[in-house]
Short mmCIF file of C-alpha atoms and ligand atoms in Angstrom, two decimals:
data_model
loop_
_atom_site.label_atom_id
_atom_site.label_comp_id
_atom_site.label_asym_id
_atom_site.label_seq_id
_atom_site.Cartn_x
_atom_site.Cartn_y
_atom_site.Cartn_z
CA MET A 1051 100.80 56.89 78.24
CA SER A 1052 101.93 53.45 79.40
CA PRO A 1053 99.26 51.12 80.88
CA ARG A 1054 100.76 51.46 84.32
CA PRO A 1055 102.33 54.80 85.32
CA ARG A 1056 105.80 54.67 86.84
CA ALA A 1057 106.03 54.65 90.65
CA PHE A 1058 108.15 56.97 92.80
CA THR A 1059 108.81 57.41 96.49
CA LYS A 1060 109.79 61.09 96.37
CA PHE A 1061 107.11 63.63 95.60
CA ARG A 1062 109.42 65.79 93.49
CA ASP A 1063 109.94 62.77 91.21
CA VAL A 1064 106.16 62.30 91.07
CA GLN A 1065 105.79 65.98 90.11
CA ALA A 1066 108.38 65.64 87.33
CA GLU A 1067 106.62 62.53 86.00
CA LEU A 1068 103.24 64.30 86.11
CA ASP A 1069 104.70 67.24 84.20
CA SER A 1070 106.15 64.83 81.65
CA THR A 1071 103.46 62.16 81.17
CA GLY A 1072 100.39 63.34 83.10
CA ALA A 1073 100.24 60.31 85.42
CA ALA A 1074 102.40 58.79 88.16
CA ILE A 1075 102.18 56.57 91.20
CA TYR A 1076 103.35 57.74 94.61
CA ARG A 1077 104.48 54.88 96.87
CA ASP A 1078 104.52 55.90 100.54
CA ALA A 1079 106.70 54.54 103.36
CA ASP A 1080 104.16 51.74 104.04
CA GLY A 1081 104.20 50.69 100.39
CA VAL A 1082 100.73 52.07 99.70
CA GLU A 1083 100.47 53.23 96.11
CA SER A 1084 98.40 56.25 95.08
CA LEU A 1085 97.69 56.95 91.45
CA LEU A 1086 98.04 60.67 90.65
CA ILE A 1087 96.91 62.31 87.45
CA LEU A 1088 97.41 65.85 86.21
CA ASN A 1089 94.18 67.76 85.58
CA PRO A 1090 94.72 71.22 84.05
CA TYR A 1091 92.42 73.76 85.64
CA SER A 1092 91.98 77.46 84.99
CA ILE A 1093 89.45 80.21 85.54
CA ASN A 1094 89.11 83.82 84.45
CA TYR A 1095 88.36 86.05 87.38
CA VAL A 1096 87.03 89.55 86.69
CA HIS A 1097 88.13 91.81 89.50
CA SER A 1098 86.92 95.41 89.93
CA TYR A 1099 89.28 97.85 91.62
CA ALA A 1100 86.31 100.19 92.09
CA GLU A 1101 87.38 103.26 94.10
CA ASP A 1102 91.00 101.99 94.18
CA SER A 1103 91.17 102.30 90.37
CA PRO A 1104 93.09 105.64 90.31
CA PHE A 1105 95.95 104.00 92.22
CA PHE A 1106 96.45 101.27 89.60
CA LEU A 1107 95.84 103.62 86.65
CA GLY A 1108 98.44 105.93 88.20
CA LEU A 1109 101.04 103.15 88.34
CA ALA A 1110 100.61 102.66 84.59
CA GLU A 1111 101.45 106.38 84.16
CA GLY A 1112 104.49 106.17 86.44
CA ARG A 1113 102.69 107.91 89.29
CA LEU A 1114 102.51 106.74 92.86
CA ARG A 1115 99.24 107.90 94.34
CA GLY A 1116 98.22 108.20 97.95
CA SER A 1117 95.33 109.97 99.58
CA LYS A 1118 94.85 112.93 101.87
CA CYS A 1119 92.06 113.62 104.34
CA ARG A 1120 89.80 116.41 103.04
CA LYS A 1121 89.13 117.82 106.51
CA PRO A 1122 91.49 120.82 106.82
CA LYS A 1123 92.04 120.42 110.57
CA CYS A 1124 93.10 116.79 110.03
CA GLY A 1125 94.74 116.50 106.59
CA PHE A 1126 96.28 113.10 107.34
CA VAL A 1127 98.23 111.80 104.32
CA TYR A 1128 98.12 108.08 103.51
CA GLY A 1129 100.95 106.23 101.75
CA THR A 1130 98.53 103.34 101.19
CA PRO A 1131 95.44 105.09 99.81
CA ARG A 1132 92.16 104.98 101.74
CA SER A 1133 88.78 106.31 100.69
CA HIS A 1134 88.10 107.59 104.20
CA CYS A 1135 90.38 108.92 106.90
CA MET A 1136 91.18 106.45 109.68
CA VAL A 1137 91.79 109.35 112.07
CA CYS A 1138 88.63 111.44 111.65
CA GLY A 1139 86.40 109.49 109.24
CA ALA A 1140 86.21 112.25 106.59
CA PRO A 1141 86.52 111.35 102.88
CA THR A 1142 89.97 111.64 101.30
CA GLU A 1143 91.24 112.98 97.98
CA TRP A 1144 93.91 111.58 95.68
CA ILE A 1145 97.41 113.04 95.81
CA ASP A 1146 100.71 112.16 94.15
CA LEU A 1147 103.23 110.68 96.55
CA PRO A 1148 106.96 111.31 96.24
CA THR A 1149 108.67 108.58 94.23
CA LYS A 1150 111.63 108.67 96.62
CA GLY A 1151 111.45 107.44 100.19
CA ARG A 1152 113.27 105.48 102.88
CA VAL A 1153 113.18 101.93 104.19
CA HIS A 1154 111.12 101.90 107.39
CA SER A 1155 111.51 98.13 107.77
CA TRP A 1156 111.83 95.11 105.52
CA THR A 1157 111.56 91.35 105.34
CA THR A 1158 113.25 88.83 103.09
CA CYS A 1159 110.88 86.16 101.74
CA HIS A 1160 112.32 82.71 101.11
CA PHE A 1161 108.90 81.37 100.16
CA GLY A 1162 105.96 82.98 98.41
CA SER A 1163 102.82 82.41 96.43
CA GLU A 1164 103.20 80.62 93.09
CA ALA A 1165 103.60 83.86 91.12
CA PHE A 1166 106.60 84.92 93.22
CA LEU A 1167 108.29 81.57 93.92
CA LYS A 1168 110.76 81.93 91.05
CA GLU A 1169 111.91 85.28 92.50
CA THR A 1170 112.69 83.95 95.98
CA PRO A 1171 114.46 85.09 98.00
CA TYR A 1172 113.00 88.57 97.48
CA ASN A 1173 112.67 91.61 99.74
CA LEU A 1174 109.55 93.44 100.81
CA ALA A 1175 109.87 96.89 102.36
CA LEU A 1176 107.62 99.29 104.19
CA VAL A 1177 108.44 102.66 102.63
CA GLU A 1178 108.22 105.96 104.48
CA PHE A 1179 107.90 109.25 102.59
CA ASP A 1180 108.46 112.84 103.69
CA GLY A 1181 105.16 114.42 104.66
CA VAL A 1182 103.23 111.13 104.58
CA GLY A 1183 101.71 109.64 107.74
CA SER A 1184 101.46 105.98 106.76
CA LEU A 1185 103.66 103.42 105.02
CA LEU A 1186 103.54 101.62 101.67
CA LEU A 1187 104.41 97.92 101.30
CA VAL A 1188 106.31 97.17 98.09
CA ARG A 1189 108.93 94.87 96.64
CA LEU A 1190 112.52 96.03 96.89
CA ARG A 1191 114.71 94.93 93.99
CA ASP A 1192 118.30 95.26 92.79
CA CYS A 1193 119.63 94.61 96.29
CA VAL A 1194 120.22 91.72 98.66
CA GLU A 1195 119.27 91.43 102.31
CA SER A 1196 122.77 92.36 103.52
CA ASP A 1197 122.51 95.71 101.63
CA LEU A 1198 119.44 96.81 103.59
CA TYR A 1199 119.18 99.10 106.58
CA VAL A 1200 116.51 101.22 108.25
CA GLY A 1201 116.46 104.68 106.67
CA MET A 1202 118.03 103.48 103.41
CA PRO A 1203 117.12 105.88 100.55
CA ILE A 1204 115.08 104.11 97.88
CA GLU A 1205 113.12 105.17 94.82
CA ALA A 1206 110.26 103.83 92.74
CA ARG A 1207 110.47 102.06 89.42
CA PHE A 1208 107.43 101.38 87.25
CA ALA A 1209 106.71 98.61 84.79
CA THR A 1210 106.84 99.67 81.14
CA ASP A 1211 104.21 97.02 80.34
CA PRO A 1212 101.70 97.61 83.15
CA LYS A 1213 99.44 94.77 84.28
CA TYR A 1214 97.37 97.05 86.56
CA SER A 1215 98.71 95.18 89.57
CA ILE A 1216 100.75 96.15 92.63
CA THR A 1217 103.67 94.46 90.85
CA ASP A 1218 103.65 97.42 88.40
CA VAL A 1219 105.72 99.29 91.01
CA TRP A 1220 108.80 98.34 92.98
CA PHE A 1221 111.59 100.22 94.69
CA VAL A 1222 115.35 100.11 94.24
CA PRO A 1223 118.21 101.66 96.24
CA SER A 1224 118.79 105.32 95.30
CA ARG A 1225 122.15 105.80 93.63
ZN1 LIG B 918 91.15 113.01 108.77
#
């Protein structure tokens, strides 16, 4: 590292210098110089899925799991699993959802969290399934925004190397 880091007026140049040397100076419009240094930082976070565990274990088996209210007179079916019924409050049981559904609505994301930035723009869809009373939010791949329409038939794909994350499932247009 040189005794005095190089100075830049654009933050993207500062970022590139930080990535390269670990130190840079940002000079603002008033000529004020700020020394910036790169400090690597990481943590391991242990997260329990608790009663949601069957959903994520199911994804690793290529199964999309929802839940169904145990009360016979209600029987509401959830596309996004819930431990208890939002309609009547009774406990639910796990069921397998269809792996084919339709686009209920969608949005195209031109910005995202760090993990998804390299995939922008990407599409998120709310999926509706036959016989299911609520929707599932997932990524929609292998299509661009201009391909999409309400009611579009789509089907699930599952990661072959599961990470036990919602990114283990995505949908693509049915062909
Ligand atoms: Zn219910």
